[in-house]
CSV table of C-alpha atoms in Angstrom, one decimal:
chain,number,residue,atom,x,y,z
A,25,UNK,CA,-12.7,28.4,38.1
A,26,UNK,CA,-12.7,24.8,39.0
A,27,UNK,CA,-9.4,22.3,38.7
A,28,UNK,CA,-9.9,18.7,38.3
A,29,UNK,CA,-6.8,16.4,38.3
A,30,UNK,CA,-5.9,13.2,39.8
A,31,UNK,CA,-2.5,11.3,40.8
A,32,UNK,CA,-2.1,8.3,41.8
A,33,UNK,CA,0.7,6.7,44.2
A,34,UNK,CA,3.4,4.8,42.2
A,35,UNK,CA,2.7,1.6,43.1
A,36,UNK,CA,-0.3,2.2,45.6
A,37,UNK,CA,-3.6,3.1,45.4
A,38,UNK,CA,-5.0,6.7,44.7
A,39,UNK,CA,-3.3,9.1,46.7
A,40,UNK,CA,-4.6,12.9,46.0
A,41,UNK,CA,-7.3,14.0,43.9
A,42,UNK,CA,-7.7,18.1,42.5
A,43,UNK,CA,-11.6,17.7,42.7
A,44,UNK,CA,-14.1,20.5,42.3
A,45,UNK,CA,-11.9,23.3,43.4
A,46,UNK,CA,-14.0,26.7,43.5
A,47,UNK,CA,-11.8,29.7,43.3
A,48,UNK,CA,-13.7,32.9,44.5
A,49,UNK,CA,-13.3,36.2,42.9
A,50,UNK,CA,-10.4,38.2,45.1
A,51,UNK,CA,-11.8,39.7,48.4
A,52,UNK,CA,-15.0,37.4,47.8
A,53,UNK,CA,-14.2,34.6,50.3
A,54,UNK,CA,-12.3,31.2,50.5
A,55,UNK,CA,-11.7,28.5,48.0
A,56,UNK,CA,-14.3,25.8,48.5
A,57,UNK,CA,-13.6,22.6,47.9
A,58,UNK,CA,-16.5,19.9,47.6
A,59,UNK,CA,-15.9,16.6,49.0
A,60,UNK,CA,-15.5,13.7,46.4
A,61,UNK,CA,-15.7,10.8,48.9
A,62,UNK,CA,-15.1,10.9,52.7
A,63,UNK,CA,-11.2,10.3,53.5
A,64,UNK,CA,-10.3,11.8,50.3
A,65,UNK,CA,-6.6,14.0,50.2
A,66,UNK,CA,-7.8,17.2,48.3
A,67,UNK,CA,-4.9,19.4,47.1
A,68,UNK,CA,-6.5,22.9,46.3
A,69,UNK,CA,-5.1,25.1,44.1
A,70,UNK,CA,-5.1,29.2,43.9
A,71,UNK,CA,-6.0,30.0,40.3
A,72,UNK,CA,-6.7,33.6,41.3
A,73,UNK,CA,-3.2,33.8,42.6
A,74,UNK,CA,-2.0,32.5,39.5
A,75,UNK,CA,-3.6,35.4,37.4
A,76,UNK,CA,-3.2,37.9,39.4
A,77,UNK,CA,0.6,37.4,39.2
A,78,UNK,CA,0.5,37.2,35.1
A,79,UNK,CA,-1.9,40.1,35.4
A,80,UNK,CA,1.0,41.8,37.8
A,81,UNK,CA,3.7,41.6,35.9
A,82,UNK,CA,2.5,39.5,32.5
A,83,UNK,CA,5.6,40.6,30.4
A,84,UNK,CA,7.9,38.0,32.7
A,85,UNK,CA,5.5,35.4,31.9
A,86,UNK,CA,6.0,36.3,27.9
A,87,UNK,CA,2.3,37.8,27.7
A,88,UNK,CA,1.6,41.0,25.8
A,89,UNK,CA,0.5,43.7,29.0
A,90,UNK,CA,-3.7,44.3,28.1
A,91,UNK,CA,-3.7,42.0,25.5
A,92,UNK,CA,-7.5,40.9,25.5
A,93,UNK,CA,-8.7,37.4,24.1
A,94,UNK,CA,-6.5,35.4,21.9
A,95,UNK,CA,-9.5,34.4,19.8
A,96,UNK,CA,-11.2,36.9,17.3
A,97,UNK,CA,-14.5,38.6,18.3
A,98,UNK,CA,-16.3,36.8,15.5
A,99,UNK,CA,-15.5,33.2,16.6
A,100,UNK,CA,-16.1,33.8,20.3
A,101,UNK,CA,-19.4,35.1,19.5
A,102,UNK,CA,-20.1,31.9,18.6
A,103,UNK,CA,-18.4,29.2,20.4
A,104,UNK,CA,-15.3,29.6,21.6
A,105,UNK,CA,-14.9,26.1,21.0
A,106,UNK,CA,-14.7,26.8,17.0
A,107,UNK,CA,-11.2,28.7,18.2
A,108,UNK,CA,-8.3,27.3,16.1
A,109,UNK,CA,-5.2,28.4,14.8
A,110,UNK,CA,-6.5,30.7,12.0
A,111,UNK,CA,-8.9,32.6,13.9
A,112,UNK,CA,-6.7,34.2,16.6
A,113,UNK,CA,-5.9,37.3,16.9
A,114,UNK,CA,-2.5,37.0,15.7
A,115,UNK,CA,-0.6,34.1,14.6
A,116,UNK,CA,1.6,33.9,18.1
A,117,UNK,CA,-1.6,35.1,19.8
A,118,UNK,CA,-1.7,31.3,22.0
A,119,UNK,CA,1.9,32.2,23.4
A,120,UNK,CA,1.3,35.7,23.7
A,121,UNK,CA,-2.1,36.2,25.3
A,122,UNK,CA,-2.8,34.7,28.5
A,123,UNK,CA,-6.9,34.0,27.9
A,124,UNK,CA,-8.4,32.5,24.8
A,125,UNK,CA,-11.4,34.4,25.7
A,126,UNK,CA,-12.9,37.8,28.0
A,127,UNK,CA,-11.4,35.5,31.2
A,128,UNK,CA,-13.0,32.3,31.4
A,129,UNK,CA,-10.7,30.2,29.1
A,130,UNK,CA,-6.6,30.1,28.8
A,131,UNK,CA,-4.6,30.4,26.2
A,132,UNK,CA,-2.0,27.3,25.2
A,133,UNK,CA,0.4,29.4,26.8
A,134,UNK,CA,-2.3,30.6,29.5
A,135,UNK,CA,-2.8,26.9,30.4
A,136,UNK,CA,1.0,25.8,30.5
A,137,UNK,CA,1.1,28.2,33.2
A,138,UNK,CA,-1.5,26.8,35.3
A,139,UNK,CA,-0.3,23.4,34.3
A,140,UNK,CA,3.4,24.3,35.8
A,141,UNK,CA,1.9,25.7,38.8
A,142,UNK,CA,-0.1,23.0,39.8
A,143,UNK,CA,2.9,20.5,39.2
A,144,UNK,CA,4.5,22.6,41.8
A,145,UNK,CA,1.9,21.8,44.6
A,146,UNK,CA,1.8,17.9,43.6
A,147,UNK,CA,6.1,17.8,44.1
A,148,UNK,CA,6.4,20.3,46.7
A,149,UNK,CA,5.5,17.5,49.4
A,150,UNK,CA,8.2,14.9,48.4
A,151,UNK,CA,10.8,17.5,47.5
A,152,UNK,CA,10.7,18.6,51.2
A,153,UNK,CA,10.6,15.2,52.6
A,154,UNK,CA,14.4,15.1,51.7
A,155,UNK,CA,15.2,16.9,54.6
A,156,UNK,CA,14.4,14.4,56.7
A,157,UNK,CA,15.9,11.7,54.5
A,158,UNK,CA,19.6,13.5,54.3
A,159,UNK,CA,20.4,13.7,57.6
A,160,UNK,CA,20.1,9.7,58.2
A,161,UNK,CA,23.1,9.3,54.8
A,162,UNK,CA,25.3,12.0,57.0
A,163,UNK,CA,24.6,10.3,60.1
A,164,UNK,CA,25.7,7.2,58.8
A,165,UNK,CA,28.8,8.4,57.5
A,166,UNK,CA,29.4,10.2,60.7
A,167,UNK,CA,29.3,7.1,62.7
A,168,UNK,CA,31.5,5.2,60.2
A,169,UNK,CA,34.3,7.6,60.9
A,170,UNK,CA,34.0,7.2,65.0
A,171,UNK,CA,34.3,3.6,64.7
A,172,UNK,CA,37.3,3.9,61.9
A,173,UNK,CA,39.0,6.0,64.6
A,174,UNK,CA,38.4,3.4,67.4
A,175,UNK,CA,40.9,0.5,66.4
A,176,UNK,CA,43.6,3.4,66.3
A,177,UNK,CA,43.1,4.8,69.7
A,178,UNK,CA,43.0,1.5,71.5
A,179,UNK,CA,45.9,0.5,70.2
A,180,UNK,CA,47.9,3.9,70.9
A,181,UNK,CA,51.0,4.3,73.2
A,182,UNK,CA,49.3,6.2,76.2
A,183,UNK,CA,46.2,6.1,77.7
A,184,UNK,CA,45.1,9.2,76.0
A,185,UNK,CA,44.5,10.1,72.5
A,186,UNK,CA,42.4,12.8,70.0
A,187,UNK,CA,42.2,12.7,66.2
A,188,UNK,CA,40.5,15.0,63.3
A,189,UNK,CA,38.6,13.1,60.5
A,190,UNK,CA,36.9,14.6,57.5
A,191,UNK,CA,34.8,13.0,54.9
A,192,UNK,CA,33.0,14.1,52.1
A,193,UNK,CA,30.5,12.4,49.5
A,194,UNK,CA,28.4,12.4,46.7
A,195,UNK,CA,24.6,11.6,47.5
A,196,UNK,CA,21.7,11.2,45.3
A,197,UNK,CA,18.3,10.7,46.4
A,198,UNK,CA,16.1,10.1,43.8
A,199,UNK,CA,12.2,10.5,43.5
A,200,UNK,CA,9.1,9.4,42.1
A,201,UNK,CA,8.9,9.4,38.0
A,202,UNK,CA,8.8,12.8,37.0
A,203,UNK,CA,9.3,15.0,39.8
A,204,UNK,CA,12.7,16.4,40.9
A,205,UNK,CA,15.6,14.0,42.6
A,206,UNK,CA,17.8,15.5,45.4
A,207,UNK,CA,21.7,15.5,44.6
A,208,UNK,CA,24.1,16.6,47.0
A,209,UNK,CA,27.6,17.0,47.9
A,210,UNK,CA,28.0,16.4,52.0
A,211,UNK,CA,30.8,16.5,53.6
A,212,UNK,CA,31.8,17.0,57.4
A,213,UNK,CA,34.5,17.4,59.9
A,214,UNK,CA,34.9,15.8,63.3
A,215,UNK,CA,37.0,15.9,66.2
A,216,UNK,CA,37.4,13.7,69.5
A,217,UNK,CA,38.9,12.7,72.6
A,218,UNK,CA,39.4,9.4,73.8
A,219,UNK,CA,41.1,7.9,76.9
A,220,UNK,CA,41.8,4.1,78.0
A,221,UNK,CA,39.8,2.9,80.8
A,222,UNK,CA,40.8,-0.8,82.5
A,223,UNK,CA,39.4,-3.6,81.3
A,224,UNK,CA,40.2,-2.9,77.9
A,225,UNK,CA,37.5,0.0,77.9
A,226,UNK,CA,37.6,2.6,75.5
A,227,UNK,CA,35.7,6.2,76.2
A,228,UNK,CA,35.7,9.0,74.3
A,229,UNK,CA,33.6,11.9,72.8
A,230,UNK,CA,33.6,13.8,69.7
A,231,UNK,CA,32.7,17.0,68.0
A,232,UNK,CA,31.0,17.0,64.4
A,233,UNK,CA,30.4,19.9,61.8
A,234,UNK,CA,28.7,19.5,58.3
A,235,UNK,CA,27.4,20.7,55.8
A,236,UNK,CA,25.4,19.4,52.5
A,237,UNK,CA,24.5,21.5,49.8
A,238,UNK,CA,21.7,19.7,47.3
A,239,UNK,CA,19.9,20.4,44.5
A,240,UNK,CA,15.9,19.8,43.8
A,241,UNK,CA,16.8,19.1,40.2
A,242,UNK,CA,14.9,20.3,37.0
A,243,UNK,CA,15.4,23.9,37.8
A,244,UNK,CA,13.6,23.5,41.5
A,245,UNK,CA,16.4,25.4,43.1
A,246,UNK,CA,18.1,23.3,46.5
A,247,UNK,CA,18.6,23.7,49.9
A,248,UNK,CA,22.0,24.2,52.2
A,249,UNK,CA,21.5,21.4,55.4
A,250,UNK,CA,24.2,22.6,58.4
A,251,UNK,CA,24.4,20.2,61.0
A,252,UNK,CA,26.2,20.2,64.4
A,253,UNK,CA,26.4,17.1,66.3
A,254,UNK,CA,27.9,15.8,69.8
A,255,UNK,CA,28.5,12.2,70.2
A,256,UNK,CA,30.2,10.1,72.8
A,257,UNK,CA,31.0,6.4,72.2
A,258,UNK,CA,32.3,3.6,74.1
A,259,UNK,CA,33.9,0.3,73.1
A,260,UNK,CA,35.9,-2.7,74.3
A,261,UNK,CA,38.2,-5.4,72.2
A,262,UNK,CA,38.3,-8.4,75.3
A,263,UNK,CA,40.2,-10.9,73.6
A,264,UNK,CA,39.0,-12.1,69.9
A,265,UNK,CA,35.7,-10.2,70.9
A,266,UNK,CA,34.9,-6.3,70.5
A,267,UNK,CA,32.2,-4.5,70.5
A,268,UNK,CA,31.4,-0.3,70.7
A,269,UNK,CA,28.4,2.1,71.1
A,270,UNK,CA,27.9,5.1,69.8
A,271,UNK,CA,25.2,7.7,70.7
A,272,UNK,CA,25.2,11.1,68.7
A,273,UNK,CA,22.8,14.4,69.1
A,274,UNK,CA,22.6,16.5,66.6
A,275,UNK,CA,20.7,19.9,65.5
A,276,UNK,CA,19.9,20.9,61.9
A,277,UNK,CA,19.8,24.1,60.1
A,278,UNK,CA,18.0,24.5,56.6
A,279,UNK,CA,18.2,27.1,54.5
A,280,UNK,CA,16.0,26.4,51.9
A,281,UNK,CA,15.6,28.1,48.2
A,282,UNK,CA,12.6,26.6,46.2
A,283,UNK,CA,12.3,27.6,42.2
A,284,UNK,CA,9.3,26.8,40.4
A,285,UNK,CA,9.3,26.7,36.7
A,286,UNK,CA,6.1,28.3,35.4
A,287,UNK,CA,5.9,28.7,31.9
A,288,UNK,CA,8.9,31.0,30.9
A,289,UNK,CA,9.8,32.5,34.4
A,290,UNK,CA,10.9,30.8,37.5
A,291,UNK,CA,9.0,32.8,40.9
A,292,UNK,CA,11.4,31.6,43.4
A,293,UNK,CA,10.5,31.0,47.3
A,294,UNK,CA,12.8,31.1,50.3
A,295,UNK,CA,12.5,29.9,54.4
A,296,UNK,CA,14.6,28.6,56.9
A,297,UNK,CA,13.6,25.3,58.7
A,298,UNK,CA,15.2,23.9,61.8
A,299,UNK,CA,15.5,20.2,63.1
A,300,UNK,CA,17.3,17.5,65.6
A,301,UNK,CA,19.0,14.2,64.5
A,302,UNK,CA,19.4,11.7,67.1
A,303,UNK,CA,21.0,8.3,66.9
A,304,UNK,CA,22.1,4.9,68.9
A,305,UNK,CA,24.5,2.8,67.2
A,306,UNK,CA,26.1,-0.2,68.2
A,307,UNK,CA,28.6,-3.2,66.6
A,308,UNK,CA,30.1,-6.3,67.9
A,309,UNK,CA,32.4,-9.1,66.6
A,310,UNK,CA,34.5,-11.4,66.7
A,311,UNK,CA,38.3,-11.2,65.2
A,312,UNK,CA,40.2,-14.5,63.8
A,313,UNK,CA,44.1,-14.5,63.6
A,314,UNK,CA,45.8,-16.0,60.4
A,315,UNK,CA,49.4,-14.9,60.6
A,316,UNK,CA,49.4,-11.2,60.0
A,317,UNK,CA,45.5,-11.6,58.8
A,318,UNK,CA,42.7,-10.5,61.1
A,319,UNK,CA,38.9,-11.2,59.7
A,320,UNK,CA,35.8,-11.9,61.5
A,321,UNK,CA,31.7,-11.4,61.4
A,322,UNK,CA,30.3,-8.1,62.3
A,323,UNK,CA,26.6,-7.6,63.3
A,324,UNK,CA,25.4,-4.4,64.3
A,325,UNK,CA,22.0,-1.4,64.7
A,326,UNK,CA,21.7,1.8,64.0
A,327,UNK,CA,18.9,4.1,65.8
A,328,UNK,CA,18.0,6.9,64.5
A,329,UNK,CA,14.9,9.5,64.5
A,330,UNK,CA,15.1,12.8,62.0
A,331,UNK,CA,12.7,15.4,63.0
A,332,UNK,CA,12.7,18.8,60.9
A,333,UNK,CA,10.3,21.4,62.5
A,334,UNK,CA,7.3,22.8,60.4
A,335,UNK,CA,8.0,26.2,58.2
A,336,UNK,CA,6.4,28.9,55.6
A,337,UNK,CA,7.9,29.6,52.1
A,338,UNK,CA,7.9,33.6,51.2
A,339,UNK,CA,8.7,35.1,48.2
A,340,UNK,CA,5.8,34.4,45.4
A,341,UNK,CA,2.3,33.0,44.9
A,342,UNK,CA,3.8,29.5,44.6
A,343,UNK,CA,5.0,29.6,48.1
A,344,UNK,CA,4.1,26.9,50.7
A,345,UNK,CA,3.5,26.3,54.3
A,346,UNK,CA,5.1,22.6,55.3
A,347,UNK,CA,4.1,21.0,58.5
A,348,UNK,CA,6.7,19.2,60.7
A,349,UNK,CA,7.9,16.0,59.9
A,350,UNK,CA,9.6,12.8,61.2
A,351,UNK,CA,11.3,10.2,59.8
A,352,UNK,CA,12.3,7.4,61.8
A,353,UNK,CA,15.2,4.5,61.5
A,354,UNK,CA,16.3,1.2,62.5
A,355,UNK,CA,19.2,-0.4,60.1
A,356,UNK,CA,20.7,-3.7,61.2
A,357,UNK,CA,24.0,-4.8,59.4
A,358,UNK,CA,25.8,-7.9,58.9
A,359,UNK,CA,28.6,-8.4,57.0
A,360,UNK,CA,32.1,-8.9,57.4
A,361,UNK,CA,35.6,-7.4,57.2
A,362,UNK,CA,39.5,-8.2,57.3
A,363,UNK,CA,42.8,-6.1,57.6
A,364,UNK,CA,46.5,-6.8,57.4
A,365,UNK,CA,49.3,-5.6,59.4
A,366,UNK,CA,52.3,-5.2,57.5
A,367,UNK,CA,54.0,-3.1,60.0
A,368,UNK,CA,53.8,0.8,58.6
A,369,UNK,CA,50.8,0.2,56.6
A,370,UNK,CA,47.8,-2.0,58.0
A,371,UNK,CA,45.3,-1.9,54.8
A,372,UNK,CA,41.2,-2.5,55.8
A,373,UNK,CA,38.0,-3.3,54.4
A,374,UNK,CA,34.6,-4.1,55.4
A,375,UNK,CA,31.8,-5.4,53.5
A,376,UNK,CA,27.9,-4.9,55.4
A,377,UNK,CA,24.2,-5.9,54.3
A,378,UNK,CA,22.0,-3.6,55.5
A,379,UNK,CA,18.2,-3.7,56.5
A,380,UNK,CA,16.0,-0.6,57.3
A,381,UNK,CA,13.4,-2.0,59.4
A,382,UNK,CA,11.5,0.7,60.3
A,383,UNK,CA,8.7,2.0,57.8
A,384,UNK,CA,9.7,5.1,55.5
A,385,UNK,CA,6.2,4.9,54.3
A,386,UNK,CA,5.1,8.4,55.4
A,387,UNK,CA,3.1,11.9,54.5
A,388,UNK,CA,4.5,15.5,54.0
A,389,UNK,CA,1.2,18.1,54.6
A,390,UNK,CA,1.7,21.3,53.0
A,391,UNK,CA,-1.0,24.1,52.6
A,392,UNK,CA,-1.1,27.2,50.4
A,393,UNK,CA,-0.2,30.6,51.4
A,394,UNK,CA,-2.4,32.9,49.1
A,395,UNK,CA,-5.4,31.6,50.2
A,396,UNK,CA,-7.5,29.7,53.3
A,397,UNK,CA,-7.7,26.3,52.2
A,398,UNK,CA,-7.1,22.8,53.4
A,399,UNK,CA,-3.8,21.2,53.8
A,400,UNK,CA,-3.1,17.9,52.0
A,401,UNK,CA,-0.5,15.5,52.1
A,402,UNK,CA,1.7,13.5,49.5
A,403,UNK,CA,3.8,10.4,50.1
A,404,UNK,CA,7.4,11.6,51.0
A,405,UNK,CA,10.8,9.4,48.9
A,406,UNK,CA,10.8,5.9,49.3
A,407,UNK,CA,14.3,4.4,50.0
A,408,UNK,CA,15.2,1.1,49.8
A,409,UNK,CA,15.1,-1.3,52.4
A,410,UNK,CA,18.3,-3.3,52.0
A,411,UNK,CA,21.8,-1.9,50.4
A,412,UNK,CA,25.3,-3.0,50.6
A,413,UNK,CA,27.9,-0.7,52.2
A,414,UNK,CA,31.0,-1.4,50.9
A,415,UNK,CA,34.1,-0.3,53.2
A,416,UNK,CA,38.1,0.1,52.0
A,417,UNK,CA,41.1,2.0,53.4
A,418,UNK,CA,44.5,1.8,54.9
A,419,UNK,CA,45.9,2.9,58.2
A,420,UNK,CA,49.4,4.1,58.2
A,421,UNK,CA,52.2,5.1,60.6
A,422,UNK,CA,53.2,8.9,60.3
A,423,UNK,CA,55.1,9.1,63.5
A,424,UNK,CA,55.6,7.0,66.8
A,425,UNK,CA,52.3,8.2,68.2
A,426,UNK,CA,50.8,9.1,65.1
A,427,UNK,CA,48.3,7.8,62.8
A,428,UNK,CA,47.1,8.5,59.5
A,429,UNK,CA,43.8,7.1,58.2
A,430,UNK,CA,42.1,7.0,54.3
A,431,UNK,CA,39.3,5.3,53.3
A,432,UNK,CA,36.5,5.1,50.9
A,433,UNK,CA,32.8,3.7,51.2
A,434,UNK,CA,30.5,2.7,48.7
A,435,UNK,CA,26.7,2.1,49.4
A,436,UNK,CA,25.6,-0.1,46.2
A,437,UNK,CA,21.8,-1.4,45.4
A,438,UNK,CA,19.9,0.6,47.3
A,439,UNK,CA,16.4,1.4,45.3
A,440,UNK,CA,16.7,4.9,44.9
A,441,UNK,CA,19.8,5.8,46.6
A,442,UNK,CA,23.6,6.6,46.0
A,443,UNK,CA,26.5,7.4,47.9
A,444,UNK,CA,29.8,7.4,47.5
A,445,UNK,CA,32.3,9.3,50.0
A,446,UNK,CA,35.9,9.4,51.4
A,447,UNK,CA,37.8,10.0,54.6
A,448,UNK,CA,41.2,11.6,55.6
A,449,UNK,CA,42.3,11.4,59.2
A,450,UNK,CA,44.7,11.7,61.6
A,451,UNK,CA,45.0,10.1,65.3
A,452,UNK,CA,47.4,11.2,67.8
A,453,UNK,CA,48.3,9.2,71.1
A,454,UNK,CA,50.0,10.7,74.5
């Protein structure tokens, strides 16, 4: 049997091409691929996998078990191409025969199976290059709740002081035209220490669970991202200036459940995937007084490198092996922010541009499990490049030494991205 498809890049230049597959007979050797032009991305895809499964188990794919051709002797003795609606075999025989003819040809419903199945290898790629794109969102939110919690501790009664934060949000990641987005509800919980050094030094570490359970979209089943990370952070507040550092390790857990629509049944695939999260992040500024008003300029970077090792699907012949993959980050931010002391209740907001200057232009390789064949490689999500993270909240007095702490953030006009979250902690000073 031979495939021929092409897809093109949004926006780019051809990026994969389905191009003179061969697809042996079973036992009878490898799929062989001929070269179109030297550099080209092949995708291959298993045909025979494909009907040996309908032949398996053809009633879940809504075929009639030994059905034959769905064409009448008489017309495929001549052509099958004279095959039309009033010379099959029956008048459902195109949804419930999977060949037109002895083999060679598929039915309507024959070829919407092999239509869904290649689909599946063409968003398979950029499906799994979420899992390197969710853990920088959680990161960031991570990081926003440290530096929330700073402000309180330095300006506790003792030199000591530890506080519980938890946040959750709504993320959406979406992709290309046409193949499956990635929404998800994070949400983590984090604990720390800090302690008041001289100089108006701050130190302190903390302790960060989460979880994020997200959805492929259009029936492509989801994945469940754990993630526990150890960060310890710095800061200092000399005078109208501050500034604080935050450096966070984190590893990654992925439980992963990939469905894949093919004609009337949905073969689902399962693996587990592991990964690390590291990040640098630093801010500085400069606070103004008016009255009970403080408002400056804040300019800061995050670091941040994503790398999610490589893993193999089980579970049907649309599985897929997925090589490792790294996704790099650099976001710069400057913005600005104000808050108001009014004795019990000291309200906040901050509003940030954001760059990503590192490229997200990057390749997910994933190869086929039924068969020895190449690997190839799509382009994973594209993200935008600049966003507005929008900040609000109040800090509040529960007790002499206690703090409370709500907020909300909103990240706004970022090209194929939203997230919305909140925050509920507490900080305690002895």
């Amino acid at each position: 049997m031979v495939a021929a498809v092409r897809v093109h890049k949004p926006g780019g230049p051809e990026a994969l091409v389905f191009e003179d597959v061969q697809i042996p007979a079973p036992g009878q050797g490898q799929i062989k691929i001929k070269q179109h032009a030297a550099g080209v991305n092949f995708i291959p895809s298993d045909i025979n996998a494909v009907v040996q499964a309908v032949a398996a188990n053809p009633t879940s794919f809504g075929f009639i078990p030994a059905a034959g051709a769905a064409c009448n002797a008489a017309t495929l003795a001549v052509s099958i191409l004279l095959c039309t609606p009033q010379t099959l075999v029956a008048p459902d025989a195109a949804q419930t025969h999977f060949f037109a003819d002895a083999g060679t040809h598929f039915s309507t419903a024959g070829q919407k199976v092999v239509a869904d199945y290649e689909y599946s290898l063409m968003v398979a790629p950029s499906m799994m290059s979420m899992l390197a794109e969710a853990p920088l969102r959680t990161r960031a939110a991570l990081i926003e709740g440290i530096r929330n919690q700073i402000p309180i501790s330095q300006g506790g009664q003792g030199k000591f002081s530890t506080w519980l934060s938890g946040d959750v949000s709504s993320l959406q990641i979406k992709n290309y035209p046409g193949f499956p987005d990635d929404p998800g509800t994070p949400a983590a919980l984090s604990a720390g220490f800090a302690y008041k050094l001289p100089d108006d030094w701050l130190a302190g570490v903390a302790l960060t669970t989460g979880q994020q359970n997200a959805s492929f979209g259009l029936g492509f089943g989801g994945f469940t991202q754990n993630e526990f990370a150890a960060s310890v952070y710095a800061a200092r507040a000399a005078g109208p200036m501050w500034f604080d550092v935050i450096a966070t390790y984190g590893t990654i857990k992925y439980d992963i459940a990939r469905s894949v629509p093919i004609g009337i049944t949905v073969p689902h695939n399962a693996a587990s995937a592991r990964g690390s999260n590291i990040s640098f992040a630093g801010d500085a500024g400069y606070n103004f007084k008016s009255g009970a008003f403080t408002h400056g300029p804040v300019v800061g970077m995050t670091l941040a490198q994503v790398h999610i090792e490589g893993f193999v699907e089980s579970g049907s012949f649309t599985s897929l092996g997925f090589d490792s993959q790294t996704r790099n980050s650099a976001v710069g931010e400057f913005g600005y922010q104000i808050s108001y002391d009014a004795g019990r209740w000291r309200p906040f907001a901050k509003v940030t541009w954001d760059h990503e200057f590192a490229s997200s232009d990057r390749l997910v390789t994933a190869s086929l499990t039924t068969a020895s064949a190449p690997a190839y490689s799509l382009p994973a999500v594209v993200p935008g490049q600049d966003w507005v993270t929008a900040t609000a909240g109040i800090k509040f007095a529960v007790a002499a030494n206690m703090t409370g702490l709500l907020a909300v953030t909103d990240v706004v006009a970022e090209q194929n991205v939203r997230i919305f979250g909140g925050q509920l902690g507490v900080n305690v000073s002895f």
